[in-house]
PDB file of C-alpha atoms in Angstrom:
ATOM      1  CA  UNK A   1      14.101  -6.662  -3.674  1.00 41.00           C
ATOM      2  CA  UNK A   2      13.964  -3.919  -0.570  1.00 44.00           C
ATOM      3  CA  UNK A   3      15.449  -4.707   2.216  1.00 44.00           C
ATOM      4  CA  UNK A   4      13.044  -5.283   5.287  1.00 48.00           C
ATOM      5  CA  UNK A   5      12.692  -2.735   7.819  1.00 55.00           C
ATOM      6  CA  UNK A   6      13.604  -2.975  11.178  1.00 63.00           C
ATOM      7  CA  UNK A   7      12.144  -0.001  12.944  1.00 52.00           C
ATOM      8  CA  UNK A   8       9.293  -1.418  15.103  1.00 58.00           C
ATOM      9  CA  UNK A   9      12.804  -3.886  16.403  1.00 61.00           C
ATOM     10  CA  UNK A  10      14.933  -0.797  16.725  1.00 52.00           C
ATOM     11  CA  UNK A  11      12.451   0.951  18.636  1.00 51.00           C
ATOM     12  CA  UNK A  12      11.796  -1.818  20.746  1.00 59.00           C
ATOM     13  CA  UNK A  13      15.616  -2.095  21.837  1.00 55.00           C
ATOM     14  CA  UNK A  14      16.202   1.530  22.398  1.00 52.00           C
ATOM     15  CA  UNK A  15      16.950   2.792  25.575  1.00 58.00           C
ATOM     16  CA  UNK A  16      15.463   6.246  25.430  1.00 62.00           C
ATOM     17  CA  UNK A  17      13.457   7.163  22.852  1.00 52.00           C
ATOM     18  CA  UNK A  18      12.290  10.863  22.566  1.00 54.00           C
ATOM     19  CA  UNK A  19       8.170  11.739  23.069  1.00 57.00           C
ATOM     20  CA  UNK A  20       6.844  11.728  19.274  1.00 52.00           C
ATOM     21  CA  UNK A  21       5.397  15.668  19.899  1.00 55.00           C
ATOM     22  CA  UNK A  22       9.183  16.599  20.613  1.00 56.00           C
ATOM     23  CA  UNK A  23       9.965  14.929  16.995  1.00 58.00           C
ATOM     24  CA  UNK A  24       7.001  16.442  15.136  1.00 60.00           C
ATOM     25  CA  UNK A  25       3.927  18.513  15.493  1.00 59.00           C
ATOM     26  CA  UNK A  26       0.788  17.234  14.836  1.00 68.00           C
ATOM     27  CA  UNK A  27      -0.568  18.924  12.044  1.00 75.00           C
ATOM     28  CA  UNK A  28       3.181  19.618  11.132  1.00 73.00           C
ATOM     29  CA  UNK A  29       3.743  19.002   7.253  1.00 84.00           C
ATOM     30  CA  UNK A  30       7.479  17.079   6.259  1.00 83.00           C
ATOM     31  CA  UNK A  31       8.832  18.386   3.299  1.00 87.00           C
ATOM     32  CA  UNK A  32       9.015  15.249   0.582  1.00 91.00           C
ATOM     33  CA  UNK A  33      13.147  16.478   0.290  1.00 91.00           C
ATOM     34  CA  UNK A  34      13.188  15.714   3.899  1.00 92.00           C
ATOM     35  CA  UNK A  35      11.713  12.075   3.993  1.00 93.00           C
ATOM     36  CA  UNK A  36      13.764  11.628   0.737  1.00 97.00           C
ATOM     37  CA  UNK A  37      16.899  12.961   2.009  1.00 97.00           C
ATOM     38  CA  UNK A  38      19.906  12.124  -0.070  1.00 97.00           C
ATOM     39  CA  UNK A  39      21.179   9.471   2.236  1.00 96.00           C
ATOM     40  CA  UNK A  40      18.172   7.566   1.407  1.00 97.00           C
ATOM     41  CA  UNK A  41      18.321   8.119  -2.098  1.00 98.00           C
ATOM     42  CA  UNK A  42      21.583   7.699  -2.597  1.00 98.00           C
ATOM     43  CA  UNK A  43      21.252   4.323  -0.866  1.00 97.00           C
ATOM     44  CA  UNK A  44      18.117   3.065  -2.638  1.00 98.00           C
ATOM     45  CA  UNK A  45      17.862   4.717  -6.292  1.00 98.00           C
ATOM     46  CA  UNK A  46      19.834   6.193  -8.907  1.00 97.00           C
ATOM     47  CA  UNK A  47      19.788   9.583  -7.859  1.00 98.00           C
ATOM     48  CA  UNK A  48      20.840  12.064  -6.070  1.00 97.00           C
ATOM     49  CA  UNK A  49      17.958  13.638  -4.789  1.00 97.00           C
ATOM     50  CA  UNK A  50      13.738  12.988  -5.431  1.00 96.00           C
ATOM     51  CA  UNK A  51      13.581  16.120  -7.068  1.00 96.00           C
ATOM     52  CA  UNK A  52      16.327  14.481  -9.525  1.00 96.00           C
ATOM     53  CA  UNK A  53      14.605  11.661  -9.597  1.00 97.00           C
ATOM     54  CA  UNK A  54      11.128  13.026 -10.467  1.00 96.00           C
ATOM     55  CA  UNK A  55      12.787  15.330 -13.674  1.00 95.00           C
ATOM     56  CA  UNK A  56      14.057  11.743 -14.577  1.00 96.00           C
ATOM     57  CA  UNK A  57      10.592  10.465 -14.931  1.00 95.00           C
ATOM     58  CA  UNK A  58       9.133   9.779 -18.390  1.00 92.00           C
ATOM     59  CA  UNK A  59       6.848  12.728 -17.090  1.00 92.00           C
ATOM     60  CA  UNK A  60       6.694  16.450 -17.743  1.00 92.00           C
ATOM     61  CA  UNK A  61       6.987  16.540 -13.950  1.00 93.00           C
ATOM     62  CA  UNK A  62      10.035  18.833 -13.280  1.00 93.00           C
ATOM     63  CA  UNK A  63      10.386  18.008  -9.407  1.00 92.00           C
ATOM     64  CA  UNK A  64       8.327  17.352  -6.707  1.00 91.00           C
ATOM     65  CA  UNK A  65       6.285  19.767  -6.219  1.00 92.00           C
ATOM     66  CA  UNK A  66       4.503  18.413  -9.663  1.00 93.00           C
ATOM     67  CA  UNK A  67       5.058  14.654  -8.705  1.00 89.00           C
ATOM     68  CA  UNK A  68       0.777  14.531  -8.747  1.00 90.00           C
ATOM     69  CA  UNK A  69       1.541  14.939 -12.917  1.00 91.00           C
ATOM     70  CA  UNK A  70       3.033  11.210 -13.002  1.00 92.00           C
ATOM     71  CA  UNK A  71       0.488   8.823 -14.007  1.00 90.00           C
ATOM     72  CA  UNK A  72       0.707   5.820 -11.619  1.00 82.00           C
ATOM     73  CA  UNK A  73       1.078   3.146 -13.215  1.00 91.00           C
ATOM     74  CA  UNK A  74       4.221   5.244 -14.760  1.00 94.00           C
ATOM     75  CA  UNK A  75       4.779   6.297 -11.460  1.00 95.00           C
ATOM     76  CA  UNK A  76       5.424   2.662 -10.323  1.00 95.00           C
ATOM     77  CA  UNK A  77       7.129   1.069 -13.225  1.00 96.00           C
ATOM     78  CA  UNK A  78       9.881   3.951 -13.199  1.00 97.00           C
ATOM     79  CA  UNK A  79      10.122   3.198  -9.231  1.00 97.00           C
ATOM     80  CA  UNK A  80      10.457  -0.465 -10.135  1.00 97.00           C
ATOM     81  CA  UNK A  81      13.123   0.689 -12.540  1.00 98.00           C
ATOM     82  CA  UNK A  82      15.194   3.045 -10.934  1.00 98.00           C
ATOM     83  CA  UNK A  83      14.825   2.272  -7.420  1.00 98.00           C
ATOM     84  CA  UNK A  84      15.297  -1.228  -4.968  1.00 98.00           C
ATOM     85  CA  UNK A  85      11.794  -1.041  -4.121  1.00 97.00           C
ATOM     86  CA  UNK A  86       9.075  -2.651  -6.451  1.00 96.00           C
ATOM     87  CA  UNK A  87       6.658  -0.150  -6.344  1.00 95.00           C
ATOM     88  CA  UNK A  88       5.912   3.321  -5.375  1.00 94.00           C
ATOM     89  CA  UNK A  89       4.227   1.875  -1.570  1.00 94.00           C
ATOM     90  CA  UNK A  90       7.063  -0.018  -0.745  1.00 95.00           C
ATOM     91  CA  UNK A  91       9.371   2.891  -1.494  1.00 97.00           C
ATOM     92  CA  UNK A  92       7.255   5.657   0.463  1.00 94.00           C
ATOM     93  CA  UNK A  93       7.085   3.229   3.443  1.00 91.00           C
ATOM     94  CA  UNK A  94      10.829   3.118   3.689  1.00 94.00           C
ATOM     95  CA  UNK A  95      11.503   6.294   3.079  1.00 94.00           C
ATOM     96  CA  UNK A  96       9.290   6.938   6.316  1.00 90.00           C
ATOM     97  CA  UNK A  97      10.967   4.261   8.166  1.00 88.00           C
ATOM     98  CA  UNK A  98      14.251   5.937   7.032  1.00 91.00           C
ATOM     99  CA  UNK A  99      12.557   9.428   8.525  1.00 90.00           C
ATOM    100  CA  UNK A 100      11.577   8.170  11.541  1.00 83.00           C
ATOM    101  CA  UNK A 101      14.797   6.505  12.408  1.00 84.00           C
ATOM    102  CA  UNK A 102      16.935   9.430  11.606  1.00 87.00           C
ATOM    103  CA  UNK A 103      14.158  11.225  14.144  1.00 82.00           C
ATOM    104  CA  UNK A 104      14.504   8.784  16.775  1.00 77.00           C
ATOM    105  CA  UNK A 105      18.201   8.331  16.404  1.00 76.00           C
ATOM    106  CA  UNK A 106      17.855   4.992  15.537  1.00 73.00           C
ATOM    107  CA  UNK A 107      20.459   4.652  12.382  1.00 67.00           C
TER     108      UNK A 107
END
């Protein structure tokens, strides 16, 4: 089972925490690799990086960029696998909690 997150706690006891347009831009798109980073994955799955992990799948996806060519339902049972997290939403959730508190500075 994932561990909880404590970001919205984090947050809350931070001193001095940057504006959110300094961190990102609004229509600014974040590279999967960088909400994946290796710390993260490292940490939660059995690989390296997400691009390693999607080649892994029992998909003819090769990395990420083709990640739309896992079914779901596959999708989720090889997260469930290979991963902490039970399911594909609980792992994209972290890894955004993960992003945002690298961001913030608050891990």
């Amino acid at each position: 089972m994932a561990r909880q997150s404590n970001l919205e706690e984090a947050a809350e006891a931070a001193a001095d925490l940057p504006d959110p347009r300094d961190v990102v831009g609004k229509d600014e798109e974040i590279p999967l690799e960088e909400i994946f980073d290796a710390a993260f994955m490292t940490e939660n799955t059995d690989f390296e990086t997400f691009d390693e992990m999607v080649a892994a799948s029992p998909s003819e996806a090769t990395d990420a960029d083709e990640l739309g060519r896992i079914p779901r339902g596959e999708w989720d049972e090889f997260v469930a696998e290979t991963t902490v997290f039970e399911d594909e939403e609980a792992f994209v959730f972290a890894a955004r909690d993960h992003w945002v508190a690298k961001k913030l500075g608050l891990n």
